[in-house]
Coordinates of C-alpha atoms and ligand atoms in Angstrom, one line a residue:
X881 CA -6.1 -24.5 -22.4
X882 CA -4.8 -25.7 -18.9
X883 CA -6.6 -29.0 -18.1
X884 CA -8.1 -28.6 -14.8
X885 CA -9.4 -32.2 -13.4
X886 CA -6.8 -32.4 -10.4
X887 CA -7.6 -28.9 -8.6
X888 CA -11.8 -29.6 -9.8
X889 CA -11.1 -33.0 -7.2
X890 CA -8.4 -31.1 -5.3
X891 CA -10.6 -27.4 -4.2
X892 CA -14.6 -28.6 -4.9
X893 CA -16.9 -26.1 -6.8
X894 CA -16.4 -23.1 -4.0
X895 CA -12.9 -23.7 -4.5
X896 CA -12.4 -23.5 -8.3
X897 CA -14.1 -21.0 -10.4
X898 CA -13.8 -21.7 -14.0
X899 CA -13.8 -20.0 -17.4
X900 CA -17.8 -19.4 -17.9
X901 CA -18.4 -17.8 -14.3
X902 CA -18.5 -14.3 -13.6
X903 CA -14.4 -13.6 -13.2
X904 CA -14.4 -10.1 -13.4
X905 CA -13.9 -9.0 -9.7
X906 CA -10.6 -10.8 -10.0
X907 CA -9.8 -9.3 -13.0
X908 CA -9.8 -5.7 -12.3
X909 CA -7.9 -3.6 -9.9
X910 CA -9.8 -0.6 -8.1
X911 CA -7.2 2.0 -10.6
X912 CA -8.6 0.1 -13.7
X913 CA -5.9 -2.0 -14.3
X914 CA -7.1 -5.9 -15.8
X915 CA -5.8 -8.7 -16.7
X916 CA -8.0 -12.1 -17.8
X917 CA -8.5 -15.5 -15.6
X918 CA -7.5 -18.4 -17.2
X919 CA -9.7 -19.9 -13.7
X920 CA -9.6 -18.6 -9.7
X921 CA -8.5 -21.5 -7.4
X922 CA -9.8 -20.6 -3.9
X923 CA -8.6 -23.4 -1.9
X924 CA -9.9 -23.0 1.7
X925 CA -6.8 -24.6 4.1
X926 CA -3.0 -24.9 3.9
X927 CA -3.4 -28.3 3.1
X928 CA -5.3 -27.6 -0.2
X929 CA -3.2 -24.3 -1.2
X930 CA 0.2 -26.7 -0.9
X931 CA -1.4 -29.5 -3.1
X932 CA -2.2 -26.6 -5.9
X933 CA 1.3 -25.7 -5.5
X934 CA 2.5 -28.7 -6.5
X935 CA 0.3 -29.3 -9.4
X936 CA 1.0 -26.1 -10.9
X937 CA 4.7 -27.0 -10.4
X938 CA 4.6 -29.9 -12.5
X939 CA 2.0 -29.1 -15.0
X940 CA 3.6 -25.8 -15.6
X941 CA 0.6 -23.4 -14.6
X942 CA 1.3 -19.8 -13.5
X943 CA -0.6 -18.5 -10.6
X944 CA -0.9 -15.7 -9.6
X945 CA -1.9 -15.0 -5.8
X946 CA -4.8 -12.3 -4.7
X947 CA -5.9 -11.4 -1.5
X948 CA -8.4 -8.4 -1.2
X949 CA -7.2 -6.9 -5.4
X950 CA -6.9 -3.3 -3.8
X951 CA -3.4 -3.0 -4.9
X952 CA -2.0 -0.2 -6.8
X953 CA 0.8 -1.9 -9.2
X954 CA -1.1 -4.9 -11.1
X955 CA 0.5 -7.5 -8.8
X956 CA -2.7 -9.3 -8.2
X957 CA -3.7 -9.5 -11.8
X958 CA -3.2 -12.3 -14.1
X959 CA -1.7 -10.7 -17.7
X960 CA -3.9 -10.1 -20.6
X961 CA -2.8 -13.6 -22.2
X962 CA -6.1 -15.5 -20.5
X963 CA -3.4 -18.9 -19.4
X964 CA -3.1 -17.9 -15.6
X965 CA -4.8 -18.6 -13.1
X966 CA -5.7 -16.4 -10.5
X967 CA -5.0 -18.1 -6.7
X968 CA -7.2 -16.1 -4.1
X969 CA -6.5 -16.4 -0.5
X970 CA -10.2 -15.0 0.6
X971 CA -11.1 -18.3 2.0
X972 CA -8.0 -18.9 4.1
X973 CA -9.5 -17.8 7.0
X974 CA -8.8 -20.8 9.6
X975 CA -6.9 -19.6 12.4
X976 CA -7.6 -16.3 14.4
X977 CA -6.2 -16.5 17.5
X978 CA -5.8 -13.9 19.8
X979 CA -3.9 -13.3 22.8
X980 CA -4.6 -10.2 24.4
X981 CA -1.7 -10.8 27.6
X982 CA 0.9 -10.7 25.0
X983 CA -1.1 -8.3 22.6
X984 CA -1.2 -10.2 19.7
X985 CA -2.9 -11.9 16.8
X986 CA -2.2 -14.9 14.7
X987 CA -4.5 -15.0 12.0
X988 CA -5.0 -16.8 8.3
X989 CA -4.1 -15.0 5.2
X990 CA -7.6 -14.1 4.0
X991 CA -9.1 -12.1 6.9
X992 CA -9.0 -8.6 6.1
X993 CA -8.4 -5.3 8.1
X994 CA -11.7 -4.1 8.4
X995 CA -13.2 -7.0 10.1
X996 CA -9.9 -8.0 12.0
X997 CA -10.0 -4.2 13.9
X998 CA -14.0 -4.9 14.4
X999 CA -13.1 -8.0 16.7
X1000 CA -10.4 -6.1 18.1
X1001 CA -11.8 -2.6 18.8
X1002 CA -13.6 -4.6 22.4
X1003 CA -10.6 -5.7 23.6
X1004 CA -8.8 -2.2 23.1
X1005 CA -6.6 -3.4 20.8
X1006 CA -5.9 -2.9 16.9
X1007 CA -4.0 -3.4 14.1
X1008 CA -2.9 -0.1 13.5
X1009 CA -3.4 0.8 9.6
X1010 CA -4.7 3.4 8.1
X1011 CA -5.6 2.8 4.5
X1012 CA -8.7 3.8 2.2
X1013 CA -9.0 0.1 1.2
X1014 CA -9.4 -2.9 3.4
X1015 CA -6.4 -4.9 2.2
X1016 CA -6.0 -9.0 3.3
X1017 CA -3.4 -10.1 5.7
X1018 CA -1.8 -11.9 2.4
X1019 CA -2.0 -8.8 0.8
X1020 CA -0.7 -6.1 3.7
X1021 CA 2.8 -8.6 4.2
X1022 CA 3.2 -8.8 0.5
X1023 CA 3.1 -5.3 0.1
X1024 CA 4.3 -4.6 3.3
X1025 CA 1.9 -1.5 3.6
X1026 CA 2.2 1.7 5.1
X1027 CA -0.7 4.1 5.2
X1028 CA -1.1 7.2 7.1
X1029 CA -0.5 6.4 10.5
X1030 CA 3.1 5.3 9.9
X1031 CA 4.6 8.1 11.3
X1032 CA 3.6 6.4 14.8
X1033 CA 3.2 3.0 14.4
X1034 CA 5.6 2.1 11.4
X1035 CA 5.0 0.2 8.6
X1036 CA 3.2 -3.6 8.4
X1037 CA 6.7 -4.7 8.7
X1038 CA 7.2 -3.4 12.0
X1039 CA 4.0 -5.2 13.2
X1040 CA 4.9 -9.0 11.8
X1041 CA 6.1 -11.3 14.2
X1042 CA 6.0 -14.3 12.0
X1043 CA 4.4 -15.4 9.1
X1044 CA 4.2 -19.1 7.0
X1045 CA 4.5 -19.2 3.3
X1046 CA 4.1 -22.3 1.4
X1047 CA 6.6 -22.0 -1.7
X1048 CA 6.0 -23.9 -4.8
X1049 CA 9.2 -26.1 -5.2
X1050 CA 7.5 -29.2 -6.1
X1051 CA 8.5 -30.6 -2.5
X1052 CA 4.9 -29.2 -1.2
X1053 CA 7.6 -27.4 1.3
X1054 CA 5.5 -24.6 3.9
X1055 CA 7.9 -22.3 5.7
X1056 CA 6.8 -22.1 9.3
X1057 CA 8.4 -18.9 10.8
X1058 CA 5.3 -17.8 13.0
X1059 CA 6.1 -17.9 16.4
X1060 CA 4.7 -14.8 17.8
X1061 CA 7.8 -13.4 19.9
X1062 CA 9.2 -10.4 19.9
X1063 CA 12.4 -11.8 20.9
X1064 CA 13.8 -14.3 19.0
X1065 CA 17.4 -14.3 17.2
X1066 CA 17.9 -17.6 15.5
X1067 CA 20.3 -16.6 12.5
X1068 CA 18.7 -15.6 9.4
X1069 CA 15.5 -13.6 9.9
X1070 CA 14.2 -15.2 6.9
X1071 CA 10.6 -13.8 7.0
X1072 CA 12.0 -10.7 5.8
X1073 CA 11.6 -12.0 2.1
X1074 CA 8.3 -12.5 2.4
X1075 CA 7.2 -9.3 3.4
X1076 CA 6.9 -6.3 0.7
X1077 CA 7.9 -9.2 -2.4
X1078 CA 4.7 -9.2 -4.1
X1079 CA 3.9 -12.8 -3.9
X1080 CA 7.0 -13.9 -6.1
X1081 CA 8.8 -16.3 -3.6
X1082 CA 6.2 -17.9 -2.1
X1083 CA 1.9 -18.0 -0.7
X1084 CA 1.2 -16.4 2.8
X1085 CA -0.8 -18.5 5.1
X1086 CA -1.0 -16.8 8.0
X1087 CA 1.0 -14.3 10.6
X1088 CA 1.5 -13.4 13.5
X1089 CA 1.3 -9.8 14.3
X1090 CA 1.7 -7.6 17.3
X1091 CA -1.1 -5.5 18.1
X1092 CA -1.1 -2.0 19.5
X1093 CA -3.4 -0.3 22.0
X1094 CA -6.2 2.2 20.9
X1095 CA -5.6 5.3 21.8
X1096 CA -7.5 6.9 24.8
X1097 CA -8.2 10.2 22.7
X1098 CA -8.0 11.0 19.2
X1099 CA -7.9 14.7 17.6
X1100 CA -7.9 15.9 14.3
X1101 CA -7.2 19.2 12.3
X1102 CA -7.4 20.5 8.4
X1103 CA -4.6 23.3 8.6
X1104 CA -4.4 25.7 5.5
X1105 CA -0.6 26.2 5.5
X1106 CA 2.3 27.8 3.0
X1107 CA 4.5 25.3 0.9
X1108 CA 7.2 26.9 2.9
X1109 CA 6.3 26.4 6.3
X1110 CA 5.2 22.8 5.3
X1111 CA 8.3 21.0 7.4
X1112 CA 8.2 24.0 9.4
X1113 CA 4.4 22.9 11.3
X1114 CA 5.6 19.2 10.8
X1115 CA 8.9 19.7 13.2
X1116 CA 6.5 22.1 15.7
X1117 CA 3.9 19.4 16.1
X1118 CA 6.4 16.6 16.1
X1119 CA 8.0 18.7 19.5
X1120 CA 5.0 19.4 21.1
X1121 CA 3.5 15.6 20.2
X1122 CA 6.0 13.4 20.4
X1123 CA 4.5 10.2 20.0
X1124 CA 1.1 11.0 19.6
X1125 CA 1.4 12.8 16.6
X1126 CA -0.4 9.7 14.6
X1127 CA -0.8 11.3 10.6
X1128 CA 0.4 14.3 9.2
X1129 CA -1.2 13.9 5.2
X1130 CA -0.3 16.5 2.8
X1131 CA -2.8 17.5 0.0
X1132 CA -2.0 20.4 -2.4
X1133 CA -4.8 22.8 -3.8
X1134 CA -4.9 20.8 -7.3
X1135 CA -5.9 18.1 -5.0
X1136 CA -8.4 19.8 -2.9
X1137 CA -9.8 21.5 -5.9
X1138 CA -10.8 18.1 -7.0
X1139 CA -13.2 17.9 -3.7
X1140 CA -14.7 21.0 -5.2
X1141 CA -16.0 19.4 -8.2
X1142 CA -17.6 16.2 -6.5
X1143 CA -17.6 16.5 -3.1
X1144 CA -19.4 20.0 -2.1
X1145 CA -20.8 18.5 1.0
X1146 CA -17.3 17.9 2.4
X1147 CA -16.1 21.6 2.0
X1148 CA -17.1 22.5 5.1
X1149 CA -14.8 20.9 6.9
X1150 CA -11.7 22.1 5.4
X1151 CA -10.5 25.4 5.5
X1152 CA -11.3 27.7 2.3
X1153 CA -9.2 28.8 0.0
X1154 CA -6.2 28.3 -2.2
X1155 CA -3.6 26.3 0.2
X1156 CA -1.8 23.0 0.9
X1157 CA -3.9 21.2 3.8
X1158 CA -2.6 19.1 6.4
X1159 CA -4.7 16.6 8.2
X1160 CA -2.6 16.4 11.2
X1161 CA -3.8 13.8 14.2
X1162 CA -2.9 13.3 17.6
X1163 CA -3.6 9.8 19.2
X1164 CA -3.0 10.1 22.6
X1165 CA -2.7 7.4 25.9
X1166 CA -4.0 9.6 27.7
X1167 CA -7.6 12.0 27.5
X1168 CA -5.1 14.9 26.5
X1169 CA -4.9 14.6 22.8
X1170 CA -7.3 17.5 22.0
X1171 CA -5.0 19.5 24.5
X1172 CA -2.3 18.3 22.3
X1173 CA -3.8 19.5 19.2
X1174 CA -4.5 22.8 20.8
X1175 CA -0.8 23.3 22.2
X1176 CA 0.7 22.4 18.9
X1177 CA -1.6 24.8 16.7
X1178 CA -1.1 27.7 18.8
X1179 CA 2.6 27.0 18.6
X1180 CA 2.3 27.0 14.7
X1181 CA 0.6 30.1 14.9
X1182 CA 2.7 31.9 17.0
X1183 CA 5.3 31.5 14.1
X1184 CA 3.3 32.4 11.4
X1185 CA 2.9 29.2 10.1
X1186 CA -0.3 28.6 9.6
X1187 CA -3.2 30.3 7.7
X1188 CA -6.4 29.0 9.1
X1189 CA -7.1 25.7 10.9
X1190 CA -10.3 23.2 11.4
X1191 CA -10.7 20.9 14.3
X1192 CA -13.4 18.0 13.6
X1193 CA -14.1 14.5 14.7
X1194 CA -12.1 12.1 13.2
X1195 CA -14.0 10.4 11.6
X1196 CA -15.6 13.2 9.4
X1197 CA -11.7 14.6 9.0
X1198 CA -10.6 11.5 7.8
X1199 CA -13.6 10.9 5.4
X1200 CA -12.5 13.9 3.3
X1201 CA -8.6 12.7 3.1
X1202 CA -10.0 9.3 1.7
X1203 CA -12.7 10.8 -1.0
X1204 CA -9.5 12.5 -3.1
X1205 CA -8.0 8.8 -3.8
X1206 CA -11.0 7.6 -4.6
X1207 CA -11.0 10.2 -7.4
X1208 CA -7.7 10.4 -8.6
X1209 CA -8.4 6.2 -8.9
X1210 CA -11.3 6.3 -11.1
X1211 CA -9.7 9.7 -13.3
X1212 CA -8.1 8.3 -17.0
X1213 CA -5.6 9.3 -18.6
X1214 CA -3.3 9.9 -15.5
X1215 CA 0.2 8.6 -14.3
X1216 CA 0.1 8.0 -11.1
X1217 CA 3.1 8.1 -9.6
X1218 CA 4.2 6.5 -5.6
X1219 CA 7.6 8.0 -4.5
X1220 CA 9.7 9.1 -1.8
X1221 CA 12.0 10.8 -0.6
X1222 CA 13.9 11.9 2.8
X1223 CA 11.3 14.6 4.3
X1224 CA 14.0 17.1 4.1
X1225 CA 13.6 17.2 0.8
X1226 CA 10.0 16.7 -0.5
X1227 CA 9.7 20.5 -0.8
X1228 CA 13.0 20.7 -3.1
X1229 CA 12.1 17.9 -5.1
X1230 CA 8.4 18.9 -5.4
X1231 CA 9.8 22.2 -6.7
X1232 CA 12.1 20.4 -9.8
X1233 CA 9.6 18.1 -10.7
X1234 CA 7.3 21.3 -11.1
X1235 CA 9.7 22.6 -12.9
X1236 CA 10.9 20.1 -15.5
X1237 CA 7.2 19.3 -16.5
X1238 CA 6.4 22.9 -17.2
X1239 CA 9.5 22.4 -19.8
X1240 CA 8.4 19.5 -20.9
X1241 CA 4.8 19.2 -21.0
X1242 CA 2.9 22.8 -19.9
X1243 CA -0.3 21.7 -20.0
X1244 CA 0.1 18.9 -17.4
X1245 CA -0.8 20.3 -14.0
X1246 CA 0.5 18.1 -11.1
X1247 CA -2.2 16.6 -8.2
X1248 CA -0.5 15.8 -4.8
X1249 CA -1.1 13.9 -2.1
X1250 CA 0.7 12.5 0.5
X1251 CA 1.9 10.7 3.7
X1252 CA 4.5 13.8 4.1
X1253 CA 5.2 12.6 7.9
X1254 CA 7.1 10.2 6.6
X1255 CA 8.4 11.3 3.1
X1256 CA 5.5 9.8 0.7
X1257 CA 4.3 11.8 -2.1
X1258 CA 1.5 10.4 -4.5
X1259 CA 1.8 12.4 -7.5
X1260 CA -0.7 12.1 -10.2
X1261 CA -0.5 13.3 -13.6
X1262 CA -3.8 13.5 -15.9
X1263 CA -2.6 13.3 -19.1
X1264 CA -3.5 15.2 -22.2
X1265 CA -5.1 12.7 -24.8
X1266 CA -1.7 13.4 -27.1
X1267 CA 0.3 12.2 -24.4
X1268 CA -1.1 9.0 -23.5
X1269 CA -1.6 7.7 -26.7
X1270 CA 2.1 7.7 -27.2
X1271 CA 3.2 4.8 -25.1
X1272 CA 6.9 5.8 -25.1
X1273 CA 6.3 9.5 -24.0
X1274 CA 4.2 8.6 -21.0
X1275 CA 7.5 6.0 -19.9
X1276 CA 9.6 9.0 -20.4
X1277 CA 7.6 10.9 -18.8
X1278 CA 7.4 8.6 -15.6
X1279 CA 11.2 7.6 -15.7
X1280 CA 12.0 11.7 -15.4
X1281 CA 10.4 11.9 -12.2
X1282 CA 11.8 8.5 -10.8
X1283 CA 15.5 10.1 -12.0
X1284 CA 14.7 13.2 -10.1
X1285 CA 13.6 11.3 -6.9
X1286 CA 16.5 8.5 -7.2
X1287 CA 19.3 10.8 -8.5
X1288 CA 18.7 14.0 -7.2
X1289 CA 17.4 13.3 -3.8
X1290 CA 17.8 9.4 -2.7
X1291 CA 14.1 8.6 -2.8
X1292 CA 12.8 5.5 -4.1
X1293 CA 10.4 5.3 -7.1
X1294 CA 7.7 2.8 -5.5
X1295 CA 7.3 4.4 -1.6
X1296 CA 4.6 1.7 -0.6
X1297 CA 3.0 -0.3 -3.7
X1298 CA 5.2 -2.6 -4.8
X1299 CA 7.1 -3.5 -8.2
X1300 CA 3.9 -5.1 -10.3
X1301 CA 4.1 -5.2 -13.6
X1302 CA 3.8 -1.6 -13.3
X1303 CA 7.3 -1.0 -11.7
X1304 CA 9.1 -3.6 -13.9
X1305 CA 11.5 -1.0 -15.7
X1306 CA 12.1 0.9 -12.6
X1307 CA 13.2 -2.1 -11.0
X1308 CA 15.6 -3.1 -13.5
X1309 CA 17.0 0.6 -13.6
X1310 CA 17.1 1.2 -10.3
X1311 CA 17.6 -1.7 -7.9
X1312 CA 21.4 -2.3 -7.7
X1313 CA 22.3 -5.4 -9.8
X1314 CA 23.7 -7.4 -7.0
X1315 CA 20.7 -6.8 -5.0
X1316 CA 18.5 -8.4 -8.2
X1317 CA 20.8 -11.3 -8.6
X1318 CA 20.4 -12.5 -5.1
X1319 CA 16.8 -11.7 -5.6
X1320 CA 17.1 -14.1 -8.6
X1321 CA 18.9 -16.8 -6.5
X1322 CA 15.8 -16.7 -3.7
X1323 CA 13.3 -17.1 -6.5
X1324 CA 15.3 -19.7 -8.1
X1325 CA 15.3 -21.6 -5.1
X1326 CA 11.9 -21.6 -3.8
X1327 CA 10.5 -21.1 -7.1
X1328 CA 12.1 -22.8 -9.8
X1329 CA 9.8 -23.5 -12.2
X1330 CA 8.7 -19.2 -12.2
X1331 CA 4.9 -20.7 -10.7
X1332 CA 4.1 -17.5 -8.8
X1333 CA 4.7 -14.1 -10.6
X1334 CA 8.4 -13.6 -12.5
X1335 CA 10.6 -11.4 -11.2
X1336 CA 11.4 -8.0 -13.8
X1337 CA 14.3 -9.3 -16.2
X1338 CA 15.5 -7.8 -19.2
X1339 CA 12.7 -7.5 -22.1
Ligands
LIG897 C1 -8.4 3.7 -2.0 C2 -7.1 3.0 -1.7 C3 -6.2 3.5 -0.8 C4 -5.0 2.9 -0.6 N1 -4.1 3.4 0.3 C5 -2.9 2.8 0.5 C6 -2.0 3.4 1.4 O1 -2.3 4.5 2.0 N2 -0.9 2.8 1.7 C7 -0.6 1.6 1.1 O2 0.5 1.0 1.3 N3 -1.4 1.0 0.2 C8 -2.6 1.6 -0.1 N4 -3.4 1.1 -1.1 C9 -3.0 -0.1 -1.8 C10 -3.5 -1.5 -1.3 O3 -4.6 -1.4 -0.5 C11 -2.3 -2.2 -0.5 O4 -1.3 -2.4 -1.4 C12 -2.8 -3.5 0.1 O5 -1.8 -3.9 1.0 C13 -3.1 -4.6 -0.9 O6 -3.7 -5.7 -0.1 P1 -4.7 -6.7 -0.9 O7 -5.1 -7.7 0.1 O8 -5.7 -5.9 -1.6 O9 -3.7 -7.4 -1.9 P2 -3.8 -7.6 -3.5 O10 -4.0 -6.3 -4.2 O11 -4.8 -8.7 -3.7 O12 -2.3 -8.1 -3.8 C14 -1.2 -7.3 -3.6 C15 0.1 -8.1 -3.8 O13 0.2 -9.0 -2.8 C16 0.3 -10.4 -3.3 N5 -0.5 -11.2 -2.4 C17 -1.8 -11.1 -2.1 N6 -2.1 -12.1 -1.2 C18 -1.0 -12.9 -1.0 C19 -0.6 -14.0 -0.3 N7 -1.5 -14.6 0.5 N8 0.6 -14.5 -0.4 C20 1.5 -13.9 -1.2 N9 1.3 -12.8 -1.9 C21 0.0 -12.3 -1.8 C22 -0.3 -10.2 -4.7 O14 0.2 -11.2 -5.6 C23 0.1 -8.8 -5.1 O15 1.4 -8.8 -5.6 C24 -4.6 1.7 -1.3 C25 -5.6 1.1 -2.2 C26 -6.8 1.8 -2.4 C27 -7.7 1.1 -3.4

């Protein structure tokens, strides 16, 4: 059992829960993954988080950091073996400075997006994200998420400006790349490594990230349309839209059947029958978006595309795209799957993986949802009881849709989670080895003593 006097004096009773408290929030992920606690260290500055660093550098410990646990691939969970600790940044929450001339926001690791748009919404401002979850700043860098207003406003990526990361090398070392320009070319744009890595080269402090205006109007449609004409309406709006075109979500009738079952109330705001929906918005600069909207459907119905259409307020729109993950989360035994590919080729590669699992297993029948705008498919599979009992078929089931969307049509096998544990054989079969050495070398570097999460090696 790790011996635990230094971070008791170190992080105070707020700052240290130990084995005999109630763990289990830390310990689960919202898709019922777990792991166990060894302890959660909450230390509350930079200061504090650096000295933990370096204790668990020399004594050994593994920690694994957390920010808001609504991550999809396990990375926030400590393993089943009950010796690491959890390290939470919910109480880095220091610095929130914002500067609305320059339109933007530096801000500790532990605020989360909820309550960070709140304080922007009166200035006009936001942090534009659209997720079902309210992630932590920690958490959105490391995972570098997207969401369904990418198609306008790009990934988190896009919106960091700088960021500090204390790295556990046993020198107590704290990168400090967080000046908030947007200009700045200083060599290696070293940040980059700590956005979208999990949490496995170093802890997030804080960052500095550029805001974006709200919109002046918002508009938003169900549209009941043909497979076929799927890229079809996407292009149209795209040409009549431009920039405003702010989510274009895919969900096919396996998925909105789901809705049928447990959300009757919601089915009046979605067209009926048998089709794939689109909840297309416009976010506009201007008052025009529902003339936007209006432009853009007639123009998808003047070529046939579309079978029946719903305008709503947003809100109420957006509430129905958000109760199907909240489903698909809670359903057991399912593989759920977080790919992409280009969006020339969703429909074709939709079409083979149909295919290939009617070979293979019949009675699986495919759930889909996705941020199509930009090429993301979420494709769940509930699995029959015979299938996911047997460990090795449910891999081989997972690494022939990952072939399909790497081999067949250059799509990547983890679209917006991240590696986890749950990725760890995808990485290793398909992120180019030279890319995974100089991974290694990075880790090695600022992590030498593997004190924040491993990177996948060979078992
Ligand atoms: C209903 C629902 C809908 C979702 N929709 C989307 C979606 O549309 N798009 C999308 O991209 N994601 C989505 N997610 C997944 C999830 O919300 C994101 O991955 C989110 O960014 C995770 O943030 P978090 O604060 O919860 O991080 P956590 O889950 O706590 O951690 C995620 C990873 O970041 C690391 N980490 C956390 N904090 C730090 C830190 N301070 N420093 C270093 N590493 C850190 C962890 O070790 C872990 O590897 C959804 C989740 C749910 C439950």
């Amino acid at each position: 059992m790790t011996e635990l006097a230094e971070p008791r004096a170190l992080l105070g009773p707020a700052g240290l829960l130990e084995p005999g408290t109630e763990l289990s929030r830390y310990e689960q992920a919202p898709n019922l993954l777990t792991g166990t606690a060894a302890f959660v260290a909450r230390p509350a500055t930079e200061g504090e988080l650096t000295a933990l660093l370096d204790w668990a550098h020399r004594e050994r410990v593994r920690l694994i950091p957390q920010g808001a646990n609504s991550g999809l691939v396990g990375g926030a969970l400590p393993d089943d073996s009950g010796t690491q600790g959890v390290l939470s940044g919910e109480r880095l929450r220091e610095r929130f400075e914002l500067d609305t001339a320059s339109r933007t926001l530096t801000v500790s690791a532990g605020w989360q997006l909820d309550e960070i748009n709140e304080r922007l919404a009166p200035h006009g401002l936001q942090l534009p994200v659209e997720v079902g979850s309210s992630p932590s700043v920690g958490g959105m860098l490391s995972t570098n998420t997207a969401g369904s207003h990418l198609i306008k406003y790009g990934d988190v990526r896009h919106r960091v400006l700088g960021l500090r990361a204390a790295v556990p090398d046993g020198a107590g070392t704290v990168l400090d790349l967080s000046r908030p320009l947007r200009k700045r070319n200083e060599g290696l744009d070293l940040k980059q490594a700590f956005i979208g890595t999990g949490g496995t080269l170093g802890v997030l402090t804080e960052a500095s990230l550029e805001l974006a205006p709200l919109p002046r109007s918002r508009a938003t449609a169900w549209l009941a349309v043909p497979e076929s004409g799927l890229l079809d309406v996407l292009t149209t709006f795209e040409r009549h839209c431009a920039d405003s075109l702010a989510a274009f979500e895919v969900v096919s009738p396996a998925a909105a059947a789901l809705l049928t079952e447990r959300h009757e109330h919601l089915l009046n705001r979605i067209p009926r029958g048998e089709h794939f929906l689109v909840l297309a918005e416009i976010a506009a600069d201007d008052e025009r978006a529902e003339d936007k909207l209006t432009e853009a459907l007639e123009a998808a119905a003047g070529q046939d595309l579309l079978h029946d259409a719903r305008i709503g307020a947003p809100q109420r729109m957006w509430e129905v795209r958000h109760a199907i993950p909240e489903i698909t989360e809670r359903m057991h035994p399912v593989l759920s799957l977080d790919l992409a590919t280009p969006r020339s080729a969703i429909t074709r590669f939709r079409a083979e993986v149909h295919t290939r699992l009617a070979e293979t297993c019949p009675d699986i029948r495919p759930i889909e949802l996705g941020h199509y705008g930009d090429g993301g498919i979420h494709l769940i599979l509930p699995l029959p009881q015979r299938i996911a009992a047997d460990r090795d078929r449910v891999d081989e089931l997972r690494m022939l849709v990952y072939d399909i969307a790497v081999h067949r049509y250059a799509g990547s096998f983890s679209a917006e989670h991240g590696i986890g544990p749950k990725n760890h054989d995808a990485y290793l079969r398909y992120v180019p080895e030279a890319v995974r050495a100089t991974a290694a070398l990075l880790k090695q570097h600022f992590d030498p003593h593997t004190v924040l999460a491993p990177l996948p090696r060979e078992r």
